[in-house]
CSV table of C-alpha atoms and ligand atoms in Angstrom, one decimal:
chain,number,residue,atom,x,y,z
A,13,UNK,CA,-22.6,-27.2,12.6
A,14,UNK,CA,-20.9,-26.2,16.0
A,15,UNK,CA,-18.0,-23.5,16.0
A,16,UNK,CA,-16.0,-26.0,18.8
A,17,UNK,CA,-15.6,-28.9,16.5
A,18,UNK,CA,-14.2,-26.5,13.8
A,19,UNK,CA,-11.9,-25.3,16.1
A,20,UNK,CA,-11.2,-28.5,17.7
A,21,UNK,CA,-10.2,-29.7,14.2
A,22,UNK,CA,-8.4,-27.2,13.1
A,23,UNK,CA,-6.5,-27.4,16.4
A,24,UNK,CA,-6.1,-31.1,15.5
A,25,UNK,CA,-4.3,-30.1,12.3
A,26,UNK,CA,-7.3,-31.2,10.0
A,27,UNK,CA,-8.2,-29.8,7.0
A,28,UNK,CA,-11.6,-27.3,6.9
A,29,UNK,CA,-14.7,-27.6,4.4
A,30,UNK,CA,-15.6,-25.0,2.2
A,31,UNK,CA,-19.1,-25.0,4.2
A,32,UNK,CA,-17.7,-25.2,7.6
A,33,UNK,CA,-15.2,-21.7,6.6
A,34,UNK,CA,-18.0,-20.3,5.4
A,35,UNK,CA,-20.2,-20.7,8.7
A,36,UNK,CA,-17.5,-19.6,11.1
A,37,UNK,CA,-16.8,-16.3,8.5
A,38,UNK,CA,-20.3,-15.4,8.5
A,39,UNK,CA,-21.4,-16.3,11.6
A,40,UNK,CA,-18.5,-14.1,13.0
A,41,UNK,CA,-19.6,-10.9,10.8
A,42,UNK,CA,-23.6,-11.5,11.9
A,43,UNK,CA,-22.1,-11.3,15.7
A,44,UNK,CA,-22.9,-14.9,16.8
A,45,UNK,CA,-19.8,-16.5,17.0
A,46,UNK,CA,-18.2,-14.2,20.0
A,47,UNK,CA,-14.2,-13.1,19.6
A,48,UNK,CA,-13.0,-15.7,22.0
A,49,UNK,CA,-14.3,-18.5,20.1
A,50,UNK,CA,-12.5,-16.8,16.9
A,51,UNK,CA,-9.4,-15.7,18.8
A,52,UNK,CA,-8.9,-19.8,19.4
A,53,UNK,CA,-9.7,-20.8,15.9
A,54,UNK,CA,-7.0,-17.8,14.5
A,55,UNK,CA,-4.2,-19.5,17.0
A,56,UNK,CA,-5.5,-22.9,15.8
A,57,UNK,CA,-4.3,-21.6,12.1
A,58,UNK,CA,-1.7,-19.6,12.7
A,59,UNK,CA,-0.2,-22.7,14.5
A,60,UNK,CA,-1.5,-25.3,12.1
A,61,UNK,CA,-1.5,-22.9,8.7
A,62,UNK,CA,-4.1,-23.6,5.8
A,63,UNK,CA,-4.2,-25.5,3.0
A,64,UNK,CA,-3.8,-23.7,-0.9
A,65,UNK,CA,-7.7,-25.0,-1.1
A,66,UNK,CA,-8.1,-23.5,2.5
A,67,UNK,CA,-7.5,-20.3,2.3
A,68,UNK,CA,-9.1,-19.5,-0.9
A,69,UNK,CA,-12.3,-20.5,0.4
A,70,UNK,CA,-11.6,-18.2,3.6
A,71,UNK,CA,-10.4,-14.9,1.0
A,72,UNK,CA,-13.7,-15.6,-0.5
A,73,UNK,CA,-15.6,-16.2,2.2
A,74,UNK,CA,-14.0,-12.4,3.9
A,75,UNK,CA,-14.9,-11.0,0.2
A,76,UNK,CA,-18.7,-11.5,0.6
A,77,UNK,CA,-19.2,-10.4,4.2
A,78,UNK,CA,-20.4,-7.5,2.7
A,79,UNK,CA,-20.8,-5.2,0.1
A,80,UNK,CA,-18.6,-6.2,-3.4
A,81,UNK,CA,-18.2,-3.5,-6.1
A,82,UNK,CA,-19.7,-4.8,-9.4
A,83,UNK,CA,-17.0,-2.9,-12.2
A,84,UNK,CA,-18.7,-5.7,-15.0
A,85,UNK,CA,-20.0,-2.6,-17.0
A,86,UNK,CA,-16.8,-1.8,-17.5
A,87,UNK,CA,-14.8,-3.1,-20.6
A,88,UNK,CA,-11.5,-4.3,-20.2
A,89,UNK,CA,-9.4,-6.6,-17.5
A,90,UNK,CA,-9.7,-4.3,-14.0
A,91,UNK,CA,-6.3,-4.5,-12.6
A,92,UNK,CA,-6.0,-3.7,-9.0
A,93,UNK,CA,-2.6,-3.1,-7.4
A,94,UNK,CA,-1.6,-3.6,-3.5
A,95,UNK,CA,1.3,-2.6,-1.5
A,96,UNK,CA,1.8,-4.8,1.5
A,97,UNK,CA,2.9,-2.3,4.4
A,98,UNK,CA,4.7,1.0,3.0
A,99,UNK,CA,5.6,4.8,4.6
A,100,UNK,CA,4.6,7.1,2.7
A,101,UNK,CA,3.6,4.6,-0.6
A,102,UNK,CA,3.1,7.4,-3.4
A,103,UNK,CA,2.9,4.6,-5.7
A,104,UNK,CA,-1.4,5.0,-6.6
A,105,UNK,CA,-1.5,7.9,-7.1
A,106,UNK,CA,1.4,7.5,-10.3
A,107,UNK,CA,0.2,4.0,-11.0
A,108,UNK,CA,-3.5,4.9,-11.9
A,109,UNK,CA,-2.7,7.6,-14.3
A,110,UNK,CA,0.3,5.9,-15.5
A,111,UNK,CA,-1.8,2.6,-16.3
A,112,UNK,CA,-4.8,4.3,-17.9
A,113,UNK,CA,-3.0,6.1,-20.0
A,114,UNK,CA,-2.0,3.3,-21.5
A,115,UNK,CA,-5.4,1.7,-22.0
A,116,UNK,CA,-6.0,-0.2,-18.6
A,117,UNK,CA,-8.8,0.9,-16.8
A,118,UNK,CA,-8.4,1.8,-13.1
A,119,UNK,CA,-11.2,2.0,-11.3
A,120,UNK,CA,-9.7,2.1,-7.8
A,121,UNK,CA,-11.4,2.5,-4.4
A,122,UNK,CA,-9.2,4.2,-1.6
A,123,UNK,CA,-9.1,4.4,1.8
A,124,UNK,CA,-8.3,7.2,4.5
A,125,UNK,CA,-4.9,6.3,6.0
A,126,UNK,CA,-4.3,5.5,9.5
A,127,UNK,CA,-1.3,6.2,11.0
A,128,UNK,CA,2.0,6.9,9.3
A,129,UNK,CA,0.4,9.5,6.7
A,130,UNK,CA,-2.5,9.6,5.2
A,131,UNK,CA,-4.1,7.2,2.7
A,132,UNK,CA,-4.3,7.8,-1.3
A,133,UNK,CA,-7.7,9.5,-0.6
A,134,UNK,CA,-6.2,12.0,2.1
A,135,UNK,CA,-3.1,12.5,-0.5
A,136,UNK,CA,-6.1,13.2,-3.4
A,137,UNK,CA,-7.7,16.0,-1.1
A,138,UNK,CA,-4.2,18.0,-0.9
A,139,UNK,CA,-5.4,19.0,-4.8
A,140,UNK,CA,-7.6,21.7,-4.2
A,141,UNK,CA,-11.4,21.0,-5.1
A,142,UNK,CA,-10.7,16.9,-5.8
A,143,UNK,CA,-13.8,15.5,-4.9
A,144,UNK,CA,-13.4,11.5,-3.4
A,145,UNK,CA,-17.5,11.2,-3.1
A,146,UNK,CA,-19.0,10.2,-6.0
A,147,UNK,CA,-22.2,8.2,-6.7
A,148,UNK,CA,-21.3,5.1,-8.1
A,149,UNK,CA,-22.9,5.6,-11.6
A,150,UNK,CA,-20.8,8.8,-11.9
A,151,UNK,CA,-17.8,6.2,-10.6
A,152,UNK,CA,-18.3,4.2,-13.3
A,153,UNK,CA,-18.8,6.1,-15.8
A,154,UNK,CA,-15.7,8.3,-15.4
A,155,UNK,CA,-13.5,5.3,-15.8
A,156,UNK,CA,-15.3,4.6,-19.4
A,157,UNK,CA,-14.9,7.7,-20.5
A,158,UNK,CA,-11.4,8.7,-19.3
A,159,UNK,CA,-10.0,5.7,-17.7
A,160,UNK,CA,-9.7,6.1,-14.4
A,161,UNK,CA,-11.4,6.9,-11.2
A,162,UNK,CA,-10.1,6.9,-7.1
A,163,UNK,CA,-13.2,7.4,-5.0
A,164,UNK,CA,-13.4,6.7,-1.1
A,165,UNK,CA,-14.4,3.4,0.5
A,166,UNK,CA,-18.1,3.7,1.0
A,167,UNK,CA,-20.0,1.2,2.3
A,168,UNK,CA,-19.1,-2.2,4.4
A,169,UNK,CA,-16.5,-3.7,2.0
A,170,UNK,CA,-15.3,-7.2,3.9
A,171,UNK,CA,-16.8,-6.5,7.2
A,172,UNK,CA,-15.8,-10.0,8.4
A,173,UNK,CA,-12.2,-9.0,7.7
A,174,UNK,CA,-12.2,-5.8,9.7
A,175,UNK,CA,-13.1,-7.4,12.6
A,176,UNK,CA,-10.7,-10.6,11.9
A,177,UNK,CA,-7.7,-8.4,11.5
A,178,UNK,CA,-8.9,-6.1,14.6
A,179,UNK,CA,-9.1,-9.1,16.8
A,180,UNK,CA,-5.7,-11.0,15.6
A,181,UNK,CA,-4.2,-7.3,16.8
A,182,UNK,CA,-4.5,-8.2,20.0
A,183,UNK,CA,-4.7,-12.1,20.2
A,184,UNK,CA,-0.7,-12.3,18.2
A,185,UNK,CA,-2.4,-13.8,15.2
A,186,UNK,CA,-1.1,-11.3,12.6
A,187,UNK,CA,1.9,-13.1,11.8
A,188,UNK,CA,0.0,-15.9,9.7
A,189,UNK,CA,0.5,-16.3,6.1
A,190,UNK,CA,-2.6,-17.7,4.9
A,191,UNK,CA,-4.6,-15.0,7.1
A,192,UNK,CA,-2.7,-12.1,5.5
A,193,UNK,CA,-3.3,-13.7,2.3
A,194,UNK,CA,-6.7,-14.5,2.7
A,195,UNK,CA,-7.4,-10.7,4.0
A,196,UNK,CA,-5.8,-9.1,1.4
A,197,UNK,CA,-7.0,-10.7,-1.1
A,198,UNK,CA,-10.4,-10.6,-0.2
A,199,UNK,CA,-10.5,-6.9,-0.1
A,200,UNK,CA,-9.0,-6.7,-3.6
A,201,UNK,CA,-11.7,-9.2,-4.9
A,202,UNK,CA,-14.8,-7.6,-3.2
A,203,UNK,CA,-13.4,-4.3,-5.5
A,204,UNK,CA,-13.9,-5.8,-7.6
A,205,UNK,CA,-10.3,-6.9,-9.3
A,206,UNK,CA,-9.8,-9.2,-12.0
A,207,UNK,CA,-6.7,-9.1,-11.7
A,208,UNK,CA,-4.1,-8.3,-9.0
A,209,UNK,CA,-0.5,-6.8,-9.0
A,210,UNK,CA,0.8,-7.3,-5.5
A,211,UNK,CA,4.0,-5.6,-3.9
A,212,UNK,CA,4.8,-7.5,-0.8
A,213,UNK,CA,7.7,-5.4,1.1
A,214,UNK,CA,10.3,-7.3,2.9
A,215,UNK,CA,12.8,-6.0,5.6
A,216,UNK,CA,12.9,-4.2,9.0
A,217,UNK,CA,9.7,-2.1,8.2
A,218,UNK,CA,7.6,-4.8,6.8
A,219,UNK,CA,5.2,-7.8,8.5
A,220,UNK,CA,7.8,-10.2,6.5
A,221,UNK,CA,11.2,-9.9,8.1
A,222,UNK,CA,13.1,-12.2,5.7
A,223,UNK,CA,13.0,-12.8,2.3
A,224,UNK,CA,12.3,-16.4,2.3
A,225,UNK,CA,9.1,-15.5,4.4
A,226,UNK,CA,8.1,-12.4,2.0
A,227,UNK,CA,8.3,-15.1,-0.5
A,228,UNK,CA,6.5,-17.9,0.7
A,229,UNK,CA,3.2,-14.8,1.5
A,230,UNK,CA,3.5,-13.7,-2.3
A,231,UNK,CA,3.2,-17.4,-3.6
A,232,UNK,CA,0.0,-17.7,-0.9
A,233,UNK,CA,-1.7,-14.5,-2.7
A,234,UNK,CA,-0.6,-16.2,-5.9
A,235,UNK,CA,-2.5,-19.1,-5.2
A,236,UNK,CA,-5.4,-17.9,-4.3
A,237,UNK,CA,-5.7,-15.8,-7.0
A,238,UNK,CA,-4.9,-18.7,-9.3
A,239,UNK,CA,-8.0,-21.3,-7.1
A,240,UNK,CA,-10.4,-18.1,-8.0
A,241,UNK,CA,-10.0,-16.8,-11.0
A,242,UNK,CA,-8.1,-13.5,-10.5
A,243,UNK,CA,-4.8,-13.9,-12.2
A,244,UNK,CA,-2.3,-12.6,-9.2
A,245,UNK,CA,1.7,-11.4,-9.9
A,246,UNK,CA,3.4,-10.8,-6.4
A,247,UNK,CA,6.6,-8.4,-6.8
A,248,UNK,CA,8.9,-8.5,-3.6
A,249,UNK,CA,10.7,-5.0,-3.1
A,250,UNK,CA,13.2,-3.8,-0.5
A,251,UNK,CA,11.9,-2.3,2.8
A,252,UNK,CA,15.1,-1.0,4.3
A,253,UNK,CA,14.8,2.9,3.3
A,254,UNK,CA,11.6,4.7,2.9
A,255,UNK,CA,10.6,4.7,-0.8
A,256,UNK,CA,11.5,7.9,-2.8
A,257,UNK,CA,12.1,10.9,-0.3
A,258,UNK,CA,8.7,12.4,0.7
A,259,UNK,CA,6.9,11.5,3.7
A,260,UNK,CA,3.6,13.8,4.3
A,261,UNK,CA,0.9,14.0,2.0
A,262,UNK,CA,1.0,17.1,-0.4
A,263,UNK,CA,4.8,16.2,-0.7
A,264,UNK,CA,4.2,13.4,-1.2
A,265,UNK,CA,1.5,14.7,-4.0
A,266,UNK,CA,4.3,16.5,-6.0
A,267,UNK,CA,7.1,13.8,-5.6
A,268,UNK,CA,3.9,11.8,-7.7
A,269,UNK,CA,3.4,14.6,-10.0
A,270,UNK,CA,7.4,15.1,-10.4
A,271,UNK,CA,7.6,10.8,-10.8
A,272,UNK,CA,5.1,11.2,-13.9
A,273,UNK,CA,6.8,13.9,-15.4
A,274,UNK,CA,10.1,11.5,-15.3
A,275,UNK,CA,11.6,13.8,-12.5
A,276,UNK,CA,11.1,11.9,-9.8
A,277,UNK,CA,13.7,10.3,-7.6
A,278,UNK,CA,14.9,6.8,-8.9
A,279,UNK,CA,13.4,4.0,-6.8
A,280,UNK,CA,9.8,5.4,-7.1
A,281,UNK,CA,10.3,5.7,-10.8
A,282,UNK,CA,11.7,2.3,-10.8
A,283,UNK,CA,9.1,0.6,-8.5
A,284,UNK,CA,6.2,2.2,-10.8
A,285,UNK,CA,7.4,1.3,-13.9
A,286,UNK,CA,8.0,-2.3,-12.5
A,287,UNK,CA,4.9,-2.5,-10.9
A,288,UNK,CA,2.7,-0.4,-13.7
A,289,UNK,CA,4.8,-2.8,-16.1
A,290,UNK,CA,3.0,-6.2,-14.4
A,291,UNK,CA,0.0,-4.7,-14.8
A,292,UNK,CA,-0.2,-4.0,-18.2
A,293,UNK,CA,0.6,-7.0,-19.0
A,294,UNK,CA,-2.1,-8.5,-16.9
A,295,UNK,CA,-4.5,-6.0,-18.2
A,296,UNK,CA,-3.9,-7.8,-21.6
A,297,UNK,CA,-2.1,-4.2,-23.6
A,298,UNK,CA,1.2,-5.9,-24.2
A,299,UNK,CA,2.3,-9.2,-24.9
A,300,UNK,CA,5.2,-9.5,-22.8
A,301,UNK,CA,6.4,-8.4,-19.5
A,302,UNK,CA,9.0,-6.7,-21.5
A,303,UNK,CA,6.9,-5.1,-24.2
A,304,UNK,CA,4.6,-3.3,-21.1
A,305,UNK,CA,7.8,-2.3,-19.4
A,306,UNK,CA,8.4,0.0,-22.9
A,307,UNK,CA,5.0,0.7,-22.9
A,308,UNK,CA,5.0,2.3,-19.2
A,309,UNK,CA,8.1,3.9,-19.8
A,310,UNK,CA,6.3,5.9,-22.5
A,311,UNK,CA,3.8,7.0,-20.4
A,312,UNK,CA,6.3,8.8,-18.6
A,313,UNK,CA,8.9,10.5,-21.1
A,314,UNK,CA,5.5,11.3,-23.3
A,315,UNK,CA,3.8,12.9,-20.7
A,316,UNK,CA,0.7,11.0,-21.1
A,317,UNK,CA,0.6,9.8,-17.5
A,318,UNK,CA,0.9,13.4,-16.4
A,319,UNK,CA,-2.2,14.1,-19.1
A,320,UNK,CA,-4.3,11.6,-17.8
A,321,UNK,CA,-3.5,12.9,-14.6
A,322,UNK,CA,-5.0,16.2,-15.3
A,323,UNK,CA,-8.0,14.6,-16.9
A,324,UNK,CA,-8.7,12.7,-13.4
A,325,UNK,CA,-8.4,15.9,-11.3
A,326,UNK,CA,-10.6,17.9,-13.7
A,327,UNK,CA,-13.0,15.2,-14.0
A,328,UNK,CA,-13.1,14.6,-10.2
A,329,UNK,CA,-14.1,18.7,-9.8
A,330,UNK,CA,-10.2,19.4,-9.0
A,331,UNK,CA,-7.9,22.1,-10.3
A,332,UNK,CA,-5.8,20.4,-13.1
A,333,UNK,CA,-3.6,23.5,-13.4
A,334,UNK,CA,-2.3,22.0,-10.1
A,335,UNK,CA,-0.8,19.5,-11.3
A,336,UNK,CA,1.5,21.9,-14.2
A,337,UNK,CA,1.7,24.8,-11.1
A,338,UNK,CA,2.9,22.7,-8.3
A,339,UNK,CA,3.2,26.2,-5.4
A,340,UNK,CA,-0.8,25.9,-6.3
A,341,UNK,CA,-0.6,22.9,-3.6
A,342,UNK,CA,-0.6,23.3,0.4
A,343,UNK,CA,2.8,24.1,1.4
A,344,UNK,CA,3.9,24.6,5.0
A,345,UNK,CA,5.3,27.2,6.8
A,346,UNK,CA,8.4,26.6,8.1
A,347,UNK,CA,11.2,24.5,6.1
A,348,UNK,CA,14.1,23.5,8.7
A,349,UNK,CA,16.8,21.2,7.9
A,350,UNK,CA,18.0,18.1,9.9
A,351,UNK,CA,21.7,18.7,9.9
A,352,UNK,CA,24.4,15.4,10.4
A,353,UNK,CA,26.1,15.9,13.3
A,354,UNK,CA,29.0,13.3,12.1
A,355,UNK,CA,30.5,12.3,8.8
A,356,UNK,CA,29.6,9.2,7.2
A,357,UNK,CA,28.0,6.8,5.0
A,358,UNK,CA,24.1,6.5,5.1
A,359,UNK,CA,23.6,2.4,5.5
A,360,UNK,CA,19.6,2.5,7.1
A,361,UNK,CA,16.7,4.8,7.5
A,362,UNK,CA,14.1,3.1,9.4
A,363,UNK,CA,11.2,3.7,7.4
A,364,UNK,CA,9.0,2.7,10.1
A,365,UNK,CA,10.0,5.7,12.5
A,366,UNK,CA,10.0,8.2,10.0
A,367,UNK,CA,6.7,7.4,9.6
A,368,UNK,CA,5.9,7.4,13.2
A,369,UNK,CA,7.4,11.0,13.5
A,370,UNK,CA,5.4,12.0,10.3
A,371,UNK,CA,2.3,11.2,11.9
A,372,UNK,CA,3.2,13.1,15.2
A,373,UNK,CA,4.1,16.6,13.0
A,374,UNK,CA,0.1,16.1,11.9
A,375,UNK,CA,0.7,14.4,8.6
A,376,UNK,CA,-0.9,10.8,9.8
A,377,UNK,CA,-3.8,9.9,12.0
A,378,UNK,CA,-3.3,8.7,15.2
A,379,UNK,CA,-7.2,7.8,15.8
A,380,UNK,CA,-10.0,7.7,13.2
A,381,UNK,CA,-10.9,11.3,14.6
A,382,UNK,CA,-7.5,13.1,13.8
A,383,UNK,CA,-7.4,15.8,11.6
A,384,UNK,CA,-4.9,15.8,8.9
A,385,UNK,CA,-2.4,18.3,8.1
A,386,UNK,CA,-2.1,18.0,4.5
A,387,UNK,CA,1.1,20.4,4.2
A,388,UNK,CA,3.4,18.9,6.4
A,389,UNK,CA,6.0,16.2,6.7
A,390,UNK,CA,9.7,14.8,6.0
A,391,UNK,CA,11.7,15.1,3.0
A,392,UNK,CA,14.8,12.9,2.8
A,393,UNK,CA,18.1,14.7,1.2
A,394,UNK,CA,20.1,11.5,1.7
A,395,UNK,CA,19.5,8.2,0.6
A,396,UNK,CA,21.0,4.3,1.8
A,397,UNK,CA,24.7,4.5,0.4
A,398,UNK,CA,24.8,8.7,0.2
A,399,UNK,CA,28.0,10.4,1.5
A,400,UNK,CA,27.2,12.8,4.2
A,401,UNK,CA,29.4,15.4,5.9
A,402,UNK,CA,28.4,16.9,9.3
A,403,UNK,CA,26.6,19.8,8.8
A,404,UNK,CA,25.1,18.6,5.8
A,405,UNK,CA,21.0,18.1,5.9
A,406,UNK,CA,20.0,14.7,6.3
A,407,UNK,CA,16.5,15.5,6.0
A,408,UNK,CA,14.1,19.0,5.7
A,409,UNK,CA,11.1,19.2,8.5
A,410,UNK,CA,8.0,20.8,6.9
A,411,UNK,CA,6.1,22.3,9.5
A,412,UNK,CA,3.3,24.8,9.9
A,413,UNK,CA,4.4,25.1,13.8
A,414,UNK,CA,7.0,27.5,15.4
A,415,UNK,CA,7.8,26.0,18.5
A,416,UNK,CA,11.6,24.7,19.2
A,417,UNK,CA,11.4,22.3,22.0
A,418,UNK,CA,8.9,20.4,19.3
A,419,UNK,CA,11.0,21.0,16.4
A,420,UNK,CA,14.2,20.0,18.6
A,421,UNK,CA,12.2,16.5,19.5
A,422,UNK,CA,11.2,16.0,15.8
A,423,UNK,CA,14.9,16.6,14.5
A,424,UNK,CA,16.0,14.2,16.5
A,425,UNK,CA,14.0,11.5,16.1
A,426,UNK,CA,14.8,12.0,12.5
A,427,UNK,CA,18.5,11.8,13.3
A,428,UNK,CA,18.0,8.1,15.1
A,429,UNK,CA,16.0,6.5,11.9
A,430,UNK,CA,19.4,6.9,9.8
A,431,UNK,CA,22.3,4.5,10.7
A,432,UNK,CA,25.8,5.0,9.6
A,433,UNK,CA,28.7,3.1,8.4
A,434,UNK,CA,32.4,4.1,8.1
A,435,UNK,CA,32.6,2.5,5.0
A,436,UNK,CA,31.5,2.0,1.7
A,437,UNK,CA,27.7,0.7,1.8
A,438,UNK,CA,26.0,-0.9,-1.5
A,439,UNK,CA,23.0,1.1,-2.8
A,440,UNK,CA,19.9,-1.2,-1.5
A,441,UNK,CA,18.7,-3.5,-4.0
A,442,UNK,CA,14.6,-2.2,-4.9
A,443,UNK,CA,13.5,-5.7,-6.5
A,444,UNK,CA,14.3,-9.0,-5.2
A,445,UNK,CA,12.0,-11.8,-6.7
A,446,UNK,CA,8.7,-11.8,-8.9
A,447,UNK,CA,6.4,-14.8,-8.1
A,448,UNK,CA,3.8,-15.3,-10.6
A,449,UNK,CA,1.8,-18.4,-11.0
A,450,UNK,CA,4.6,-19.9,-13.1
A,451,UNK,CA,6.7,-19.6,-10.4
A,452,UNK,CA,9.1,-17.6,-8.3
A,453,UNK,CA,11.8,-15.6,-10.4
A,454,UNK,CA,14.8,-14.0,-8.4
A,455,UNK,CA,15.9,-10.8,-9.5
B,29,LIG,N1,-2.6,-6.2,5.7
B,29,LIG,C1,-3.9,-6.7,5.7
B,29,LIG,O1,-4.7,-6.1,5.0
B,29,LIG,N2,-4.2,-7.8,6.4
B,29,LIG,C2,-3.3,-8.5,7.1
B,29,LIG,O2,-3.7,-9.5,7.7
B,29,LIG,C3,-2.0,-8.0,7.2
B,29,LIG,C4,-1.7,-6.9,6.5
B,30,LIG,CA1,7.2,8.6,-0.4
């Protein structure tokens, strides 16, 4: 097999053998297929997409690259869940507790965010002594005893991903659905997933601008989930205001705790019990999508996420009492609010920049080799259709720095992500559409 004819055809609009997808992927990963030849074959499809058969033999090709997680020892359907491009996306650290307590195991694999703030596992580390190492027979066998386990990425999951998505970064090959599909799914399958709960974002701050193109990814993921085994639901949610109002990783931490205790603001409640919903149902502990809905929402009034919660930080070598004693968690500083300068009715927050300024107060990564400030960050006070007065807080800065010509900057770059409107502006729908393999329901 040569790499030019399987570019050549694919440039030609032909359709690609399982055996020839499968030389290019690992013959990229081993290093002898060099980026330029890859860069042309990743133009080829984004300009000539992939077939449903096509990119399932691609995800699966990306998902053994490298190391794949073998969770077989564990009873039970593994559900695995996936947000698609979110600021400050609380939604693991409630889903996995919330899930497990209600008898789906969760045996989840984070990684260390970049950008924005940090990752699940950065967010885990903001309660004091939770340990993200551990051995993988001590992985495993927390999630049969309690339920659930969130340990860091170790090893080279989907290698032939990582350098995929690195190179379409700067060759403008993101924007291709069956190549998001394909490397999204394969890093939920070499986790070892049986099943997948997806929550594609659509809107300003996501890769999928309108909701005909959000839609047309989720039933890609769907499909490929469907050619391979891994039953897939895709649930396409609203992008246009940051989700809940924390951005910054302890806060973020006890808008979680808060959201499992049924105290949490309304969208992130919502989103989880939507999302926690689907995957109860595909974890096979309710019969119908409306039956797990109940089911999830007693998690949360009955405090058992919150329990199971505690069970996962104490099992993980983390202070449980945490989680009750909330002031027991890194707090910053200095609290200053983001006053309105006009009247007015909120109608966008660009979640996008929020994040951006986040990440410059110390609560993201801007390189692998940042450190993390764990106390810091944003907390909305006003939300897409909110009244505000001038003079009223928009937003609170949480900083552990003193210094006004960088609080000044940071206040108003806060003030730019919110848009106004003189007039009445409808509260942002959260759920648009569910696509499962059954097809593609509107909300
Ligand atoms: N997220 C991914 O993991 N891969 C893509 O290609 C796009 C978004
Ligand atoms: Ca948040």
């Amino acid at each position: 097999m040569r790499t030019v004819d399987i570019i050549q055809k694919k440039r030609d609009g032909e359709t690609l053998s399982a055996d020839e997808i499968e030389f290019l992927i690992q013959g990229y990963t081993r290093g002898e297929i060099p980026d330029y030849q890859m860069s042309a074959w990743a133009m080829a499809v984004y300009f000539n997409g992939m077939t449903a058969k096509e990119t399932a033999d691609l995800t699966m090709a990306m998902a053994r690259s490298g190391d794949q997680a073998d969770l077989s020892s564990i009873p039970g359907v593994k559900v695995d869940k996936h947000s698609t491009g979110g600021v400050g996306d609380t939604t693991t650290l409630i889903l996995g507790p919330l899930v497990a307590a209600a008898g789906v195991p969760v045996a989840k694999m984070s990684g260390r965010g970049l950008g924005h703030t940090g990752g699940t596992i950065d967010k885990l580390e903001a309660l004091p002594g939770f340990e993200i190492e551990l051995t993988k027979e001590r992985f495993l066998e927390q999630v049969k005893s309690i339920g659930v386990s969130v340990i860091g990425q170790s090893g080279n999951m989907t290698p032939a991903d990582k350098k995929l998505y690195a190179l379409r970064d700067v060759t403008g090959t993101v924007e291709s659905i069956p190549l998001i599909a394909s490397s999204v799914m394969s890093k939920k399958i070499a986790s070892g997933a049986d099943a997948i709960v997806l929550d594609v974002k659509t809107g300003s701050g996501a890769f999928m601008k309108s909701l005909n193109e959000s839609i047309q990814l989720a039933k890609a993921m769907v499909d490929i989930g469907e050619q391979v085994g891994r039953e897939t639901v895709a649930v396409i949610t609203n992008m246009d205001e940051p989700l809940g109002l924390a951005i910054g990783n302890a806060l973020e931490v006890r808008e979680a705790i808060d959201t499992l205790k049924g105290q949490g603001p309304e969208d992130l409640q919502e989103l989880c019990l939507v999302l926690g919903a689907h995957m109860i149902q595909l974890g096979g502990k309710a019969a119908s999508y409306d039956e797990a809905r109940a089911l999830a929402e007693r998690m949360l009034q009955e405090g058992l996420g919150t329990e199971k919660l505690k069970q996962l930080v104490a099992a993980q070598g983390g202070d449980a009492a945490a989680v009750d004693r909330l002031e027991l968690l890194p707090a910053a500083e200095y609290q200053i609010p983001v006053l309105a300068l006009d009247d007015g009715i909120v109608s966008h927050i660009d979640a996008e920049s929020l994040g951006i300024t986040a990440m410059m107060m110390g609560a993201g990564r801007a390189t692998k080799e940042d450190k993390i400030d764990l106390a810091v960050g944003i907390v909305l006070k006003k939300k897409v259709g909110d009244r505000v007065e001038a003079g009223e807080p928009l937003a609170e800065l949480h900083l552990n720095r003193n210094e006004p010509m960088f609080t000044e900057e940071m206040t108003q770059q806060i003030r730019e992500a919110f848009a106004f409107s003189a007039d009445e502006v409808p509260r942002t729908k959260l759920v648009y559409a569910v696509v499962t393999k059954q097809g593609v329901q509107m909300v």
